CSV table of C-alpha atoms in Angstrom, one decimal:
chain,number,residue,atom,x,y,z
A,1,MET,CA,-2.8,-29.1,-49.4
A,2,ASN,CA,0.4,-28.0,-49.8
A,3,GLN,CA,2.0,-25.2,-47.5
A,4,PRO,CA,5.6,-23.3,-46.8
A,5,ALA,CA,7.1,-23.6,-44.1
A,6,ILE,CA,6.2,-20.9,-41.4
A,7,THR,CA,7.7,-19.7,-38.1
A,8,LEU,CA,6.4,-18.1,-35.5
A,9,TRP,CA,8.3,-15.9,-33.2
A,10,SER,CA,7.1,-15.5,-29.7
A,11,ASP,CA,8.4,-13.7,-26.2
A,12,SER,CA,9.9,-16.2,-24.6
A,13,SER,CA,7.4,-16.3,-21.8
A,14,TYR,CA,4.1,-16.5,-23.9
A,15,PHE,CA,2.9,-13.8,-22.2
A,16,SER,CA,2.1,-11.4,-25.3
A,17,PRO,CA,-1.6,-10.9,-26.6
A,18,TYR,CA,-0.6,-9.9,-29.7
A,19,VAL,CA,1.6,-13.4,-30.1
A,20,LEU,CA,-1.1,-15.1,-29.3
A,21,SER,CA,-3.8,-13.3,-32.2
A,22,ALA,CA,-1.2,-14.7,-34.7
A,23,TYR,CA,-1.3,-18.0,-33.3
A,24,VAL,CA,-4.4,-18.1,-33.5
A,25,ALA,CA,-5.0,-17.8,-36.5
A,26,LEU,CA,-2.1,-19.8,-37.3
A,27,ALA,CA,-4.1,-22.8,-36.2
A,28,GLU,CA,-7.2,-22.1,-36.8
A,29,LYS,CA,-6.0,-21.8,-40.6
A,30,GLY,CA,-5.0,-25.3,-40.2
A,31,LEU,CA,-1.3,-24.6,-40.5
A,32,SER,CA,1.4,-26.1,-39.5
A,33,PHE,CA,4.0,-23.4,-38.3
A,34,SER,CA,7.5,-24.1,-36.0
A,35,LEU,CA,7.4,-21.7,-32.9
A,36,LYS,CA,10.7,-19.8,-31.6
A,37,SER,CA,11.4,-17.8,-28.8
A,38,VAL,CA,13.2,-14.4,-28.1
A,39,ASP,CA,13.9,-12.9,-23.9
A,40,LEU,CA,12.5,-10.2,-24.4
A,41,ASP,CA,12.8,-8.7,-20.6
A,42,GLY,CA,16.9,-10.2,-21.3
A,43,GLY,CA,17.0,-7.7,-24.5
A,44,GLU,CA,18.2,-11.4,-26.9
A,45,HIS,CA,15.6,-9.3,-29.9
A,46,LEU,CA,18.1,-6.3,-29.5
A,47,LYS,CA,21.1,-7.9,-30.8
A,48,PRO,CA,22.8,-8.3,-34.0
A,49,GLN,CA,22.9,-12.5,-33.6
A,50,TRP,CA,18.9,-12.7,-33.5
A,51,GLN,CA,17.6,-14.1,-36.2
A,52,GLY,CA,14.3,-12.6,-36.2
A,53,TYR,CA,13.4,-9.2,-37.8
A,54,ALA,CA,15.8,-6.9,-37.8
A,55,LEU,CA,13.6,-3.6,-38.8
A,56,THR,CA,11.4,-3.7,-35.7
A,57,ARG,CA,12.6,-6.1,-33.7
A,58,ARG,CA,9.1,-6.3,-32.1
A,59,VAL,CA,7.2,-9.9,-31.6
A,60,PRO,CA,5.0,-11.8,-33.0
A,61,MET,CA,7.3,-12.2,-36.4
A,62,LEU,CA,6.2,-14.4,-38.6
A,63,GLU,CA,8.7,-15.4,-42.1
A,64,ILE,CA,7.3,-17.9,-45.2
A,65,ASP,CA,9.1,-18.4,-47.8
A,66,GLY,CA,11.9,-15.5,-46.6
A,67,PHE,CA,9.5,-13.1,-46.3
A,68,GLN,CA,8.7,-11.5,-42.4
A,69,LEU,CA,6.3,-10.0,-41.1
A,70,SER,CA,5.5,-8.0,-37.5
A,71,GLU,CA,2.5,-6.9,-36.0
A,72,SER,CA,-0.1,-8.9,-35.3
A,73,SER,CA,-3.0,-7.4,-37.4
A,74,ALA,CA,-1.1,-6.8,-40.6
A,75,ILE,CA,-0.1,-11.2,-39.9
A,76,ASP,CA,-4.0,-11.4,-39.0
A,77,GLU,CA,-4.8,-10.5,-42.5
A,78,TYR,CA,-1.7,-11.4,-44.7
A,79,LEU,CA,-2.6,-14.6,-43.0
A,80,GLU,CA,-6.3,-14.5,-44.6
A,81,ASP,CA,-5.5,-13.6,-47.3
A,82,ARG,CA,-2.2,-15.4,-48.6
A,83,PHE,CA,-4.3,-18.9,-47.0
A,84,ALA,CA,-7.6,-17.9,-48.1
A,85,PRO,CA,-10.9,-19.7,-47.7
A,86,PRO,CA,-12.9,-21.8,-49.0
A,87,GLU,CA,-9.2,-23.7,-49.7
A,88,TRP,CA,-7.9,-22.6,-45.8
A,89,GLU,CA,-10.5,-21.8,-42.9
A,90,ARG,CA,-11.6,-18.4,-42.3
A,91,ILE,CA,-10.4,-16.9,-40.0
A,92,TYR,CA,-12.8,-12.8,-40.8
A,93,PRO,CA,-16.1,-13.0,-41.6
A,94,HIS,CA,-17.2,-13.3,-45.2
A,95,ASP,CA,-19.5,-10.3,-45.3
A,96,LEU,CA,-17.5,-7.2,-46.5
A,97,GLN,CA,-18.5,-4.6,-43.7
A,98,LYS,CA,-18.1,-7.4,-40.6
A,99,ARG,CA,-14.5,-7.9,-42.1
A,100,ALA,CA,-14.0,-4.4,-41.9
A,101,ARG,CA,-15.8,-4.0,-38.4
A,102,ALA,CA,-13.5,-7.0,-36.8
A,103,ARG,CA,-10.2,-5.3,-38.3
A,104,GLN,CA,-11.4,-1.8,-36.5
A,105,ILE,CA,-12.2,-3.6,-33.3
A,106,GLN,CA,-8.6,-5.4,-33.8
A,107,ALA,CA,-7.2,-2.2,-34.6
A,108,TRP,CA,-8.7,-0.3,-31.2
A,109,LEU,CA,-7.8,-2.6,-28.9
A,110,ARG,CA,-4.1,-2.0,-29.8
A,111,SER,CA,-4.3,1.9,-30.5
A,112,ASP,CA,-7.2,2.6,-27.1
A,113,LEU,CA,-7.4,1.3,-23.4
A,114,VAL,CA,-3.7,2.2,-22.2
A,115,PRO,CA,-4.7,2.2,-18.4
A,116,ILE,CA,-6.3,-1.4,-18.8
A,117,ARG,CA,-2.8,-2.6,-20.4
A,118,VAL,CA,-0.6,-0.7,-17.9
A,119,GLU,CA,-2.7,-1.3,-15.0
A,120,ARG,CA,-3.4,-5.5,-15.9
A,121,SER,CA,-0.8,-6.5,-18.3
A,122,THR,CA,-1.1,-9.9,-19.2
A,123,ASP,CA,0.6,-11.8,-16.7
A,124,VAL,CA,-2.9,-11.4,-14.6
A,125,VAL,CA,-4.0,-13.8,-17.2
A,126,PHE,CA,-1.3,-16.7,-18.2
A,127,ALA,CA,0.1,-16.3,-15.0
A,128,GLY,CA,-2.8,-15.6,-12.4
A,129,VAL,CA,-1.0,-12.5,-10.8
A,130,LYS,CA,-3.6,-9.7,-8.9
A,131,LYS,CA,-3.0,-6.4,-9.4
A,132,PRO,CA,-4.0,-3.7,-7.3
A,133,ALA,CA,-7.2,-1.6,-7.6
A,134,LEU,CA,-7.7,0.0,-11.3
A,135,SER,CA,-6.8,4.0,-11.2
A,136,ALA,CA,-9.1,6.8,-11.9
A,137,GLU,CA,-7.5,6.3,-15.4
A,138,GLY,CA,-8.3,2.5,-15.3
A,139,ARG,CA,-11.8,2.8,-14.4
A,140,GLU,CA,-12.9,5.3,-17.1
A,141,SER,CA,-10.8,3.1,-19.7
A,142,ALA,CA,-12.8,-0.2,-18.2
A,143,GLN,CA,-16.0,1.4,-18.5
A,144,LYS,CA,-15.6,1.8,-22.0
A,145,LEU,CA,-14.2,-1.2,-22.5
A,146,ILE,CA,-17.4,-2.7,-20.9
A,147,GLU,CA,-20.2,-0.8,-22.4
A,148,THR,CA,-18.1,-0.8,-26.3
A,149,ALA,CA,-18.1,-4.7,-25.2
A,150,THR,CA,-22.1,-4.8,-24.6
A,151,SER,CA,-23.0,-2.7,-27.5
A,152,LEU,CA,-20.9,-4.8,-29.5
A,153,LEU,CA,-22.9,-8.5,-28.2
A,154,ALA,CA,-26.1,-7.0,-27.2
A,155,HIS,CA,-27.7,-9.7,-30.4
A,156,GLY,CA,-27.0,-12.2,-27.4
A,157,ASN,CA,-24.0,-14.7,-30.0
A,158,PRO,CA,-21.9,-16.1,-27.9
A,159,ASN,CA,-19.8,-14.8,-31.5
A,160,LEU,CA,-19.3,-11.2,-32.4
A,161,PHE,CA,-19.9,-11.9,-36.0
A,162,GLY,CA,-22.6,-15.2,-35.6
A,163,GLU,CA,-19.2,-16.9,-36.3
A,164,TRP,CA,-16.0,-16.9,-34.3
A,165,CYS,CA,-13.9,-14.9,-35.8
A,166,ILE,CA,-10.1,-13.5,-34.7
A,167,ALA,CA,-11.6,-10.6,-33.5
A,168,ASP,CA,-13.4,-12.4,-30.7
A,169,THR,CA,-9.9,-14.0,-28.8
A,170,ASP,CA,-8.4,-10.5,-29.2
A,171,LEU,CA,-11.9,-8.9,-27.4
A,172,ALA,CA,-11.5,-11.5,-25.0
A,173,LEU,CA,-8.0,-11.5,-24.0
A,174,MET,CA,-9.4,-7.3,-23.2
A,175,LEU,CA,-11.5,-8.1,-21.5
A,176,ASN,CA,-10.0,-11.2,-19.4
A,177,ARG,CA,-7.2,-8.8,-17.7
A,178,LEU,CA,-10.4,-7.2,-15.7
A,179,ILE,CA,-12.0,-11.1,-15.2
A,180,LEU,CA,-9.3,-13.0,-14.6
A,181,ASN,CA,-8.5,-10.3,-12.0
A,182,GLY,CA,-11.4,-10.4,-10.4
A,183,ASP,CA,-12.3,-7.1,-11.2
A,184,GLU,CA,-16.3,-6.2,-11.6
A,185,VAL,CA,-17.5,-7.2,-15.4
A,186,PRO,CA,-20.8,-7.9,-16.7
A,187,GLN,CA,-22.2,-11.5,-16.7
A,188,LEU,CA,-22.8,-11.2,-20.2
A,189,LEU,CA,-18.9,-10.3,-21.0
A,190,VAL,CA,-18.2,-12.7,-18.6
A,191,ASP,CA,-19.9,-15.3,-19.8
A,192,TYR,CA,-18.8,-14.7,-23.6
A,193,ALA,CA,-14.9,-14.7,-22.7
A,194,SER,CA,-15.1,-17.4,-20.8
A,195,PHE,CA,-17.0,-19.0,-23.7
A,196,GLN,CA,-13.7,-17.4,-26.2
A,197,TRP,CA,-11.2,-18.7,-24.1
A,198,GLN,CA,-11.9,-22.8,-24.3
A,199,ARG,CA,-11.1,-22.3,-27.9
A,200,ALA,CA,-9.0,-25.4,-28.3
A,201,SER,CA,-6.5,-23.0,-30.2
A,202,VAL,CA,-6.5,-21.1,-27.5
A,203,GLN,CA,-6.3,-23.3,-24.9
A,204,ARG,CA,-2.6,-24.6,-26.3
A,205,TYR,CA,-1.8,-21.2,-26.1
A,206,VAL,CA,-2.1,-20.8,-22.5
A,207,ALA,CA,-0.3,-24.6,-22.2
A,208,LEU,CA,2.3,-22.7,-23.2
A,209,SER,CA,2.8,-19.8,-21.2
A,210,ALA,CA,1.3,-22.1,-18.2
A,211,LYS,CA,4.4,-24.5,-18.8
A,212,ARG,CA,7.1,-21.3,-18.6
A,213,ALA,CA,5.0,-19.5,-15.7
A,214,GLY,CA,4.9,-22.9,-13.5
């Protein structure tokens, strides 16, 4: 299977949950790619000489054959369309409704639950940092996440839709913001997140962030 040259831009700490999603999508597709990083904290992405995507100046940023694309869910969907099954591995469910639900979950995780993302930043997940107790808003957001995830996983399977899809990685990351901080989360969700986190593609990304954190 021939493939074009692919570059993925990341934050230099590899703490981004959105880079994780794109990285895992590429890895699960079995695609070879170059990984480059930019120092977001230092504002490197805002400087004119940055070689990344000048329109939004955000990561992840994917580059294939001169085509540049940011926003992780857009990247995931583009990879599924461009490197389509059966020639390439599938990262979304085959069933139309399940595929739509997976994209709904991804969109929800990126647009809602802001207190969790603020009060449980990904240094909890990738660097083992412990945060103070959640605020009232944080507890409300956590309860919403827990109730929704419990409903989605009520079937008792280790994946959302029978077989793994990219939405499993995104949901596990959000749950791990709480779990790895020691917040109270039902065992069903702890087991689910732990199972998802052991996936080889996820562990390769975790190793990148651990190396930088160390």
